PDB file of C-alpha atoms in Angstrom:
ATOM      1  CA  GLU W   1       0.000   0.000   0.000  1.00 67.00           C
ATOM      2  CA  GLU W   2       1.353   3.385  -1.059  1.00 82.00           C
ATOM      3  CA  ASN W   3       1.730   6.318   1.311  1.00 95.00           C
ATOM      4  CA  LEU W   4       0.323   8.718  -1.295  1.00 98.00           C
ATOM      5  CA  ALA W   5      -2.341   8.006  -3.926  1.00 97.00           C
ATOM      6  CA  GLU W   6      -3.264  10.514  -6.630  1.00 98.00           C
ATOM      7  CA  SER W   7      -6.584  10.641  -8.468  1.00 98.00           C
ATOM      8  CA  GLY W   8      -8.585  12.981 -10.686  1.00 98.00           C
ATOM      9  CA  GLY W   9      -6.550  12.988 -13.861  1.00 98.00           C
ATOM     10  CA  GLY W  10      -8.023  12.529 -17.310  1.00 97.00           C
ATOM     11  CA  LEU W  11      -8.499  13.948 -20.784  1.00 98.00           C
ATOM     12  CA  VAL W  12      -9.661  17.562 -20.983  1.00 98.00           C
ATOM     13  CA  GLN W  13      -9.926  20.115 -23.772  1.00 98.00           C
ATOM     14  CA  PRO W  14      -7.742  23.239 -23.783  1.00 98.00           C
ATOM     15  CA  GLY W  15      -9.268  25.844 -21.515  1.00 98.00           C
ATOM     16  CA  GLY W  16     -10.876  23.203 -19.340  1.00 98.00           C
ATOM     17  CA  SER W  17     -10.416  22.358 -15.676  1.00 98.00           C
ATOM     18  CA  LEU W  18      -9.482  19.379 -13.532  1.00 98.00           C
ATOM     19  CA  ARG W  19      -9.103  18.855  -9.808  1.00 98.00           C
ATOM     20  CA  LEU W  20      -6.450  16.429  -8.641  1.00 98.00           C
ATOM     21  CA  SER W  21      -6.521  14.806  -5.225  1.00 98.00           C
ATOM     22  CA  CYS W  22      -3.790  13.086  -3.254  1.00 98.00           C
ATOM     23  CA  ALA W  23      -4.769  10.871  -0.341  1.00 98.00           C
ATOM     24  CA  ALA W  24      -2.112  10.283   2.320  1.00 98.00           C
ATOM     25  CA  SER W  25      -1.861   7.304   4.620  1.00 95.00           C
ATOM     26  CA  ARG W  26       0.508   5.672   7.112  1.00 94.00           C
ATOM     27  CA  PHE W  27       2.300   8.882   8.041  1.00 95.00           C
ATOM     28  CA  THR W  28       1.371  12.096   9.841  1.00 96.00           C
ATOM     29  CA  PHE W  29       0.265  14.158   6.855  1.00 97.00           C
ATOM     30  CA  SER W  30      -0.222  17.371   8.855  1.00 97.00           C
ATOM     31  CA  ASN W  31       3.498  17.457   9.748  1.00 97.00           C
ATOM     32  CA  PHE W  32       4.655  17.431   6.135  1.00 97.00           C
ATOM     33  CA  ASP W  33       5.016  20.072   3.476  1.00 97.00           C
ATOM     34  CA  MET W  34       3.680  18.898   0.123  1.00 97.00           C
ATOM     35  CA  SER W  35       4.422  19.389  -3.552  1.00 97.00           C
ATOM     36  CA  TRP W  36       2.803  18.650  -6.864  1.00 98.00           C
ATOM     37  CA  VAL W  37       5.331  17.794  -9.546  1.00 98.00           C
ATOM     38  CA  ARG W  38       4.837  16.648 -13.127  1.00 98.00           C
ATOM     39  CA  GLN W  39       6.705  14.849 -15.863  1.00 98.00           C
ATOM     40  CA  ALA W  40       5.860  15.098 -19.541  1.00 96.00           C
ATOM     41  CA  PRO W  41       6.940  12.381 -21.984  1.00 90.00           C
ATOM     42  CA  GLY W  42      10.633  12.681 -22.750  1.00 93.00           C
ATOM     43  CA  LYS W  43      11.155  15.530 -20.276  1.00 95.00           C
ATOM     44  CA  GLY W  44      12.525  15.869 -16.777  1.00 95.00           C
ATOM     45  CA  LEU W  45      10.620  16.280 -13.548  1.00 96.00           C
ATOM     46  CA  GLU W  46       9.104  19.746 -13.146  1.00 97.00           C
ATOM     47  CA  TRP W  47       7.991  21.206  -9.834  1.00 97.00           C
ATOM     48  CA  VAL W  48       4.502  22.704 -10.129  1.00 98.00           C
ATOM     49  CA  SER W  49       3.376  23.893  -6.710  1.00 98.00           C
ATOM     50  CA  GLY W  50       4.078  23.550  -3.004  1.00 97.00           C
ATOM     51  CA  ILE W  51       2.250  24.103   0.259  1.00 97.00           C
ATOM     52  CA  LYS W  52       3.509  24.282   3.816  1.00 97.00           C
ATOM     53  CA  SER W  53       2.162  21.890   6.437  1.00 96.00           C
ATOM     54  CA  GLY W  54      -0.269  24.421   7.922  1.00 95.00           C
ATOM     55  CA  GLY W  55      -1.856  25.122   4.570  1.00 95.00           C
ATOM     56  CA  THR W  56      -1.569  28.898   4.580  1.00 94.00           C
ATOM     57  CA  THR W  57       1.670  29.322   2.615  1.00 96.00           C
ATOM     58  CA  THR W  58       1.755  28.288  -1.012  1.00 97.00           C
ATOM     59  CA  TYR W  59       4.189  28.528  -3.906  1.00 97.00           C
ATOM     60  CA  TYR W  60       3.780  28.149  -7.664  1.00 97.00           C
ATOM     61  CA  ALA W  61       5.950  27.726 -10.712  1.00 97.00           C
ATOM     62  CA  ASP W  62       5.670  30.642 -13.098  1.00 96.00           C
ATOM     63  CA  SER W  63       4.218  28.324 -15.744  1.00 97.00           C
ATOM     64  CA  VAL W  64       1.076  27.683 -13.660  1.00 98.00           C
ATOM     65  CA  LYS W  65       0.753  30.814 -11.539  1.00 98.00           C
ATOM     66  CA  GLY W  66      -2.738  32.290 -11.791  1.00 98.00           C
ATOM     67  CA  ARG W  67      -4.173  29.083 -13.257  1.00 98.00           C
ATOM     68  CA  PHE W  68      -3.519  26.404 -10.618  1.00 98.00           C
ATOM     69  CA  THR W  69      -4.407  26.439  -6.923  1.00 98.00           C
ATOM     70  CA  ILE W  70      -2.928  24.100  -4.334  1.00 98.00           C
ATOM     71  CA  SER W  71      -4.739  23.371  -1.090  1.00 98.00           C
ATOM     72  CA  ARG W  72      -4.920  20.759   1.628  1.00 98.00           C
ATOM     73  CA  ASP W  73      -7.327  19.391   4.200  1.00 98.00           C
ATOM     74  CA  ASN W  74      -5.310  18.073   7.124  1.00 98.00           C
ATOM     75  CA  ALA W  75      -8.433  16.636   8.761  1.00 98.00           C
ATOM     76  CA  LYS W  76      -8.902  14.440   5.694  1.00 98.00           C
ATOM     77  CA  ASP W  77      -5.182  13.809   5.024  1.00 98.00           C
ATOM     78  CA  THR W  78      -5.693  15.026   1.485  1.00 98.00           C
ATOM     79  CA  LEU W  79      -3.879  17.378  -0.872  1.00 98.00           C
ATOM     80  CA  TYR W  80      -5.550  19.034  -3.856  1.00 98.00           C
ATOM     81  CA  LEU W  81      -4.583  20.782  -7.074  1.00 98.00           C
ATOM     82  CA  GLN W  82      -7.276  22.783  -8.875  1.00 98.00           C
ATOM     83  CA  MET W  83      -6.180  23.294 -12.465  1.00 98.00           C
ATOM     84  CA  ASN W  84      -7.992  25.874 -14.601  1.00 98.00           C
ATOM     85  CA  SER W  85      -7.384  27.253 -18.092  1.00 98.00           C
ATOM     86  CA  LEU W  86      -5.481  24.108 -18.999  1.00 98.00           C
ATOM     87  CA  LYS W  87      -3.094  24.169 -21.936  1.00 98.00           C
ATOM     88  CA  PRO W  88      -1.680  21.351 -24.090  1.00 97.00           C
ATOM     89  CA  GLU W  89       1.715  21.971 -22.473  1.00 96.00           C
ATOM     90  CA  ASP W  90       0.204  20.975 -19.113  1.00 98.00           C
ATOM     91  CA  THR W  91      -0.033  17.395 -20.401  1.00 98.00           C
ATOM     92  CA  ALA W  92       2.006  15.212 -18.055  1.00 98.00           C
ATOM     93  CA  MET W  93       1.936  12.631 -15.310  1.00 98.00           C
ATOM     94  CA  TYR W  94       1.220  14.490 -12.081  1.00 98.00           C
ATOM     95  CA  TYR W  95       2.611  13.324  -8.753  1.00 98.00           C
ATOM     96  CA  CYS W  96       2.206  14.441  -5.175  1.00 98.00           C
ATOM     97  CA  ALA W  97       5.181  14.225  -2.855  1.00 97.00           C
ATOM     98  CA  ALA W  98       5.925  14.913   0.805  1.00 97.00           C
ATOM     99  CA  LEU W  99       8.885  16.638   2.424  1.00 95.00           C
ATOM    100  CA  LEU W 100       9.806  18.093   5.806  1.00 93.00           C
ATOM    101  CA  GLY W 101      10.883  21.597   6.713  1.00 88.00           C
ATOM    102  CA  ALA W 102      10.894  23.052   3.209  1.00 88.00           C
ATOM    103  CA  THR W 103      11.905  26.626   2.496  1.00 92.00           C
ATOM    104  CA  GLU W 104      10.713  28.579  -0.520  1.00 91.00           C
ATOM    105  CA  GLY W 105      14.068  27.885  -2.099  1.00 90.00           C
ATOM    106  CA  ASP W 106      13.655  24.161  -1.537  1.00 90.00           C
ATOM    107  CA  PHE W 107      10.388  24.209  -3.443  1.00 93.00           C
ATOM    108  CA  VAL W 108      11.376  26.546  -6.254  1.00 89.00           C
ATOM    109  CA  LYS W 109      15.015  25.534  -6.837  1.00 90.00           C
ATOM    110  CA  TYR W 110      15.028  21.852  -5.884  1.00 91.00           C
ATOM    111  CA  GLY W 111      11.385  20.789  -6.110  1.00 92.00           C
ATOM    112  CA  GLY W 112      11.988  18.953  -9.362  1.00 92.00           C
ATOM    113  CA  ASN W 113      14.364  16.460  -7.754  1.00 93.00           C
ATOM    114  CA  TRP W 114      12.979  13.247  -6.279  1.00 93.00           C
ATOM    115  CA  ASP W 115      15.817  13.223  -3.712  1.00 92.00           C
ATOM    116  CA  LEU W 116      14.061  16.067  -1.883  1.00 92.00           C
ATOM    117  CA  TYR W 117      11.044  13.964  -0.953  1.00 95.00           C
ATOM    118  CA  MET W 118      10.350  11.330   1.669  1.00 95.00           C
ATOM    119  CA  TYR W 119       7.171  10.004   0.065  1.00 96.00           C
ATOM    120  CA  ARG W 120       5.717  10.103  -3.416  1.00 96.00           C
ATOM    121  CA  GLY W 121       2.688   8.671  -5.202  1.00 96.00           C
ATOM    122  CA  GLN W 122       2.347   6.651  -8.393  1.00 96.00           C
ATOM    123  CA  GLY W 123       0.948   9.567 -10.369  1.00 97.00           C
ATOM    124  CA  THR W 124      -2.197  10.454 -12.316  1.00 98.00           C
ATOM    125  CA  GLN W 125      -2.160  11.267 -16.033  1.00 98.00           C
ATOM    126  CA  VAL W 126      -3.446  14.625 -17.272  1.00 98.00           C
ATOM    127  CA  THR W 127      -3.901  15.037 -21.016  1.00 98.00           C
ATOM    128  CA  VAL W 128      -4.970  18.356 -22.499  1.00 98.00           C
ATOM    129  CA  SER W 129      -6.023  17.953 -26.104  1.00 97.00           C
ATOM    130  CA  SER W 130      -8.819  18.860 -28.466  1.00 95.00           C
TER     131      SER W 130
END
């Protein structure tokens, strides 16, 4: 059984919306900072967004700022990513991942490196195409 399980991906037309969820289990979710990262075919891992453990501090990659919103519900051990105004270049496998004690620099500069994370999910595919 995985510690993190993503869901909510699918096929959507450009301009559409999706909401991804990430259910955590077997660790104390509320103690961990969380990221969404993505990997497109043939490309490296790209950090998308991060949120501190308390849920009030969030960070975004420039490529998604203003279109994506990260949130979490610590009572439900669940992380979310609301994705609006989707573009074909958002097509990728999306993963959630957990880390401890992250700074803004950790998210922005190193968030695209799996070595930063203690837990990660198996991913959910998002395809944006007409």
